[in-house]
XYZ file of N, CA and C in Angstrom:
198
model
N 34.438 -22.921 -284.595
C 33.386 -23.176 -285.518
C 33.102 -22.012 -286.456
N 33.839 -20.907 -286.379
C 33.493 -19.795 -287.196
C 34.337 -19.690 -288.550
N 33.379 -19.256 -289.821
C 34.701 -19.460 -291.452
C 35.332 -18.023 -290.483
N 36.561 -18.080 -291.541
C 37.597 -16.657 -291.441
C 37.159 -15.417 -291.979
N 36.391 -15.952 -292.635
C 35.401 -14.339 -292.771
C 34.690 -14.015 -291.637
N 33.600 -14.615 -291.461
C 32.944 -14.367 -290.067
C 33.854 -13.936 -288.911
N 34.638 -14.661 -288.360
C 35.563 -14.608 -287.824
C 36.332 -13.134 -287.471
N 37.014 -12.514 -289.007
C 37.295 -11.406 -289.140
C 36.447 -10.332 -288.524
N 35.297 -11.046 -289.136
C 34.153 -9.383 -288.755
C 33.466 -9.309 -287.479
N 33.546 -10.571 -286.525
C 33.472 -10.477 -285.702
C 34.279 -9.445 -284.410
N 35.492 -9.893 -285.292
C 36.848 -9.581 -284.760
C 36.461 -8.128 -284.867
N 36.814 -7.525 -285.788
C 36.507 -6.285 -286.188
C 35.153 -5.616 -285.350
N 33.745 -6.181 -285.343
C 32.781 -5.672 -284.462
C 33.559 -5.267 -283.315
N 34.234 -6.319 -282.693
C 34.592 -6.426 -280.918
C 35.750 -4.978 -281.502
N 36.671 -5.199 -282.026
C 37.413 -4.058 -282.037
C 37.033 -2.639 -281.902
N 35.770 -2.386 -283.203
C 35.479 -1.206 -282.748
C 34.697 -0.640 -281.910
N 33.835 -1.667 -281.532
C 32.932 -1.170 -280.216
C 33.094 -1.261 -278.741
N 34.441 -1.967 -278.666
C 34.992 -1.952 -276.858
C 36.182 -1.523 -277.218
N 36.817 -1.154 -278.859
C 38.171 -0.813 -278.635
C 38.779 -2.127 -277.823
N 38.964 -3.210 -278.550
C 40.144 -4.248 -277.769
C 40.215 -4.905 -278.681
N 41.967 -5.717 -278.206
C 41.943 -6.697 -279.452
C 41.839 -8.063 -279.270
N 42.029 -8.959 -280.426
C 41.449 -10.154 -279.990
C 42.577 -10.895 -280.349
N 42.645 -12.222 -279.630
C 43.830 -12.802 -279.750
C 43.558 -14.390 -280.016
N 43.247 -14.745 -281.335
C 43.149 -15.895 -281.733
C 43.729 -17.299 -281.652
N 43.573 -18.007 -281.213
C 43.733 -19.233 -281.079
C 43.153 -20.612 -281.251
N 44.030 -21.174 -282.157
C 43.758 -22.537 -282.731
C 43.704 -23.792 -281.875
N 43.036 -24.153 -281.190
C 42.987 -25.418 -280.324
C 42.081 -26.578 -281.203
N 42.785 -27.761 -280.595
C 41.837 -29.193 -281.655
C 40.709 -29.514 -280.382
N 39.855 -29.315 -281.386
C 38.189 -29.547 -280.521
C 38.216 -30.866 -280.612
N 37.426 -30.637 -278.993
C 37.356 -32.267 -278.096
C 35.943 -32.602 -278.872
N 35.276 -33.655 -279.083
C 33.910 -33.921 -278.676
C 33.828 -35.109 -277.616
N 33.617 -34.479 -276.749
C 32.920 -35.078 -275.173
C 31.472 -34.727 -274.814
N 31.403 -36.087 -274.388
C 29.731 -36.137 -273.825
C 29.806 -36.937 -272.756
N 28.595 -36.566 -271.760
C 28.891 -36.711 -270.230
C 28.177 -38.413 -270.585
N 27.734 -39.239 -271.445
C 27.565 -40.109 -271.980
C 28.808 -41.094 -272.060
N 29.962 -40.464 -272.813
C 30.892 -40.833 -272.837
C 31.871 -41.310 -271.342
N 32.029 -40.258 -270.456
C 32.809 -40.335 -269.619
C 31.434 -41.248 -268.802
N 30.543 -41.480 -268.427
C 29.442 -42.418 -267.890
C 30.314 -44.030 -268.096
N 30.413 -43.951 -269.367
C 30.096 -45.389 -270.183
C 32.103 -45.973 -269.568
N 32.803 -44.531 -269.616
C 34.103 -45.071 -269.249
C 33.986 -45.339 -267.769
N 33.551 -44.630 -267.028
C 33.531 -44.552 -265.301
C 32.914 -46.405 -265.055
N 31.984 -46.741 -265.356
C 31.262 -47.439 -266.025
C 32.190 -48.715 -266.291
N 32.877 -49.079 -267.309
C 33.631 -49.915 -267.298
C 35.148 -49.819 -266.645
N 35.166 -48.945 -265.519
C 36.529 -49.064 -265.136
C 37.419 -48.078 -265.796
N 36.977 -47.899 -266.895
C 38.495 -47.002 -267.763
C 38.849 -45.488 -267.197
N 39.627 -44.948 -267.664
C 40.160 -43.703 -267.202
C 39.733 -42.915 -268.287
N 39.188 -41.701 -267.507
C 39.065 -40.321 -268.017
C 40.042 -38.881 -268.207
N 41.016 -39.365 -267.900
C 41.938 -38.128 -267.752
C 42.027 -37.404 -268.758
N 41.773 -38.374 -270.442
C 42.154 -37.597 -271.671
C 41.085 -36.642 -271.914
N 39.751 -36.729 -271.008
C 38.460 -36.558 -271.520
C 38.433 -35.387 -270.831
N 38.437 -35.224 -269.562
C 38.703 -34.018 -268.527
C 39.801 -33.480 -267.456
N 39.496 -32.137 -267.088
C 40.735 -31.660 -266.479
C 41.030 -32.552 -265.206
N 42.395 -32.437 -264.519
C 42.899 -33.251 -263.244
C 41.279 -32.845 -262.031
N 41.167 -31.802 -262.278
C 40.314 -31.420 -260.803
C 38.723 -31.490 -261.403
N 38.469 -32.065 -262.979
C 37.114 -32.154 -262.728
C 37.137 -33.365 -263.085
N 38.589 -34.559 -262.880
C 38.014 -35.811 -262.880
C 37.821 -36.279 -261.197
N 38.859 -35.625 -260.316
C 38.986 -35.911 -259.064
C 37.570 -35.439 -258.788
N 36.888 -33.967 -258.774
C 35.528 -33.947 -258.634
C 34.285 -35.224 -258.659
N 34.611 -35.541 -259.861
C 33.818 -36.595 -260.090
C 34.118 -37.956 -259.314
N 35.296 -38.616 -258.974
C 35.092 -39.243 -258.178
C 35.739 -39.417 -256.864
N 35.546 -38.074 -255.981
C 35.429 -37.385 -254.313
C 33.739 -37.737 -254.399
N 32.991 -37.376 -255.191
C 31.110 -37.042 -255.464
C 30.585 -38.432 -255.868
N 31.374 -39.073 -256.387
C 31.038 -40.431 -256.725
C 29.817 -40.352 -258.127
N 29.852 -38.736 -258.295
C 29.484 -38.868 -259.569
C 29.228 -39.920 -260.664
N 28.544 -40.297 -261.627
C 28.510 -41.242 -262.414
C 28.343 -43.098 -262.160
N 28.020 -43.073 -260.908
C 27.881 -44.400 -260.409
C 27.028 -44.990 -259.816
């Protein structure tokens, strides 16, 4: 969520005040809401695309969402 300016100077803050560097990475943002995975648990559907292997098994070992 940060422009490349911000970004930079962020970068730059962290650099000079802990001395470290930063290592950027581009990932495609999810939007998930525990609404969402409800409404799938809910009708049966699968969540796997929505969350990791061990925090969908979490959810239903806990029976979470039901």
């Amino acid at each position: 969520g940060y422009k490349s300016e911000e970004l930079q100077e962020c970068i730059k803050l962290h650099r000079d005040t802990y001395g470290t560097e930063t290592i950027i990475i581009n990932n495609k943002r999810l939007e998930i809401s525990a609404t969402d995975i409800r409404e799938r648990i809910g009708n049966g559907e699968q969540i796997g695309d929505l969350v990791p292997e061990g925090v969908e098994r979490y959810i239903y070992d806990h029976e979470l969402y039901r």
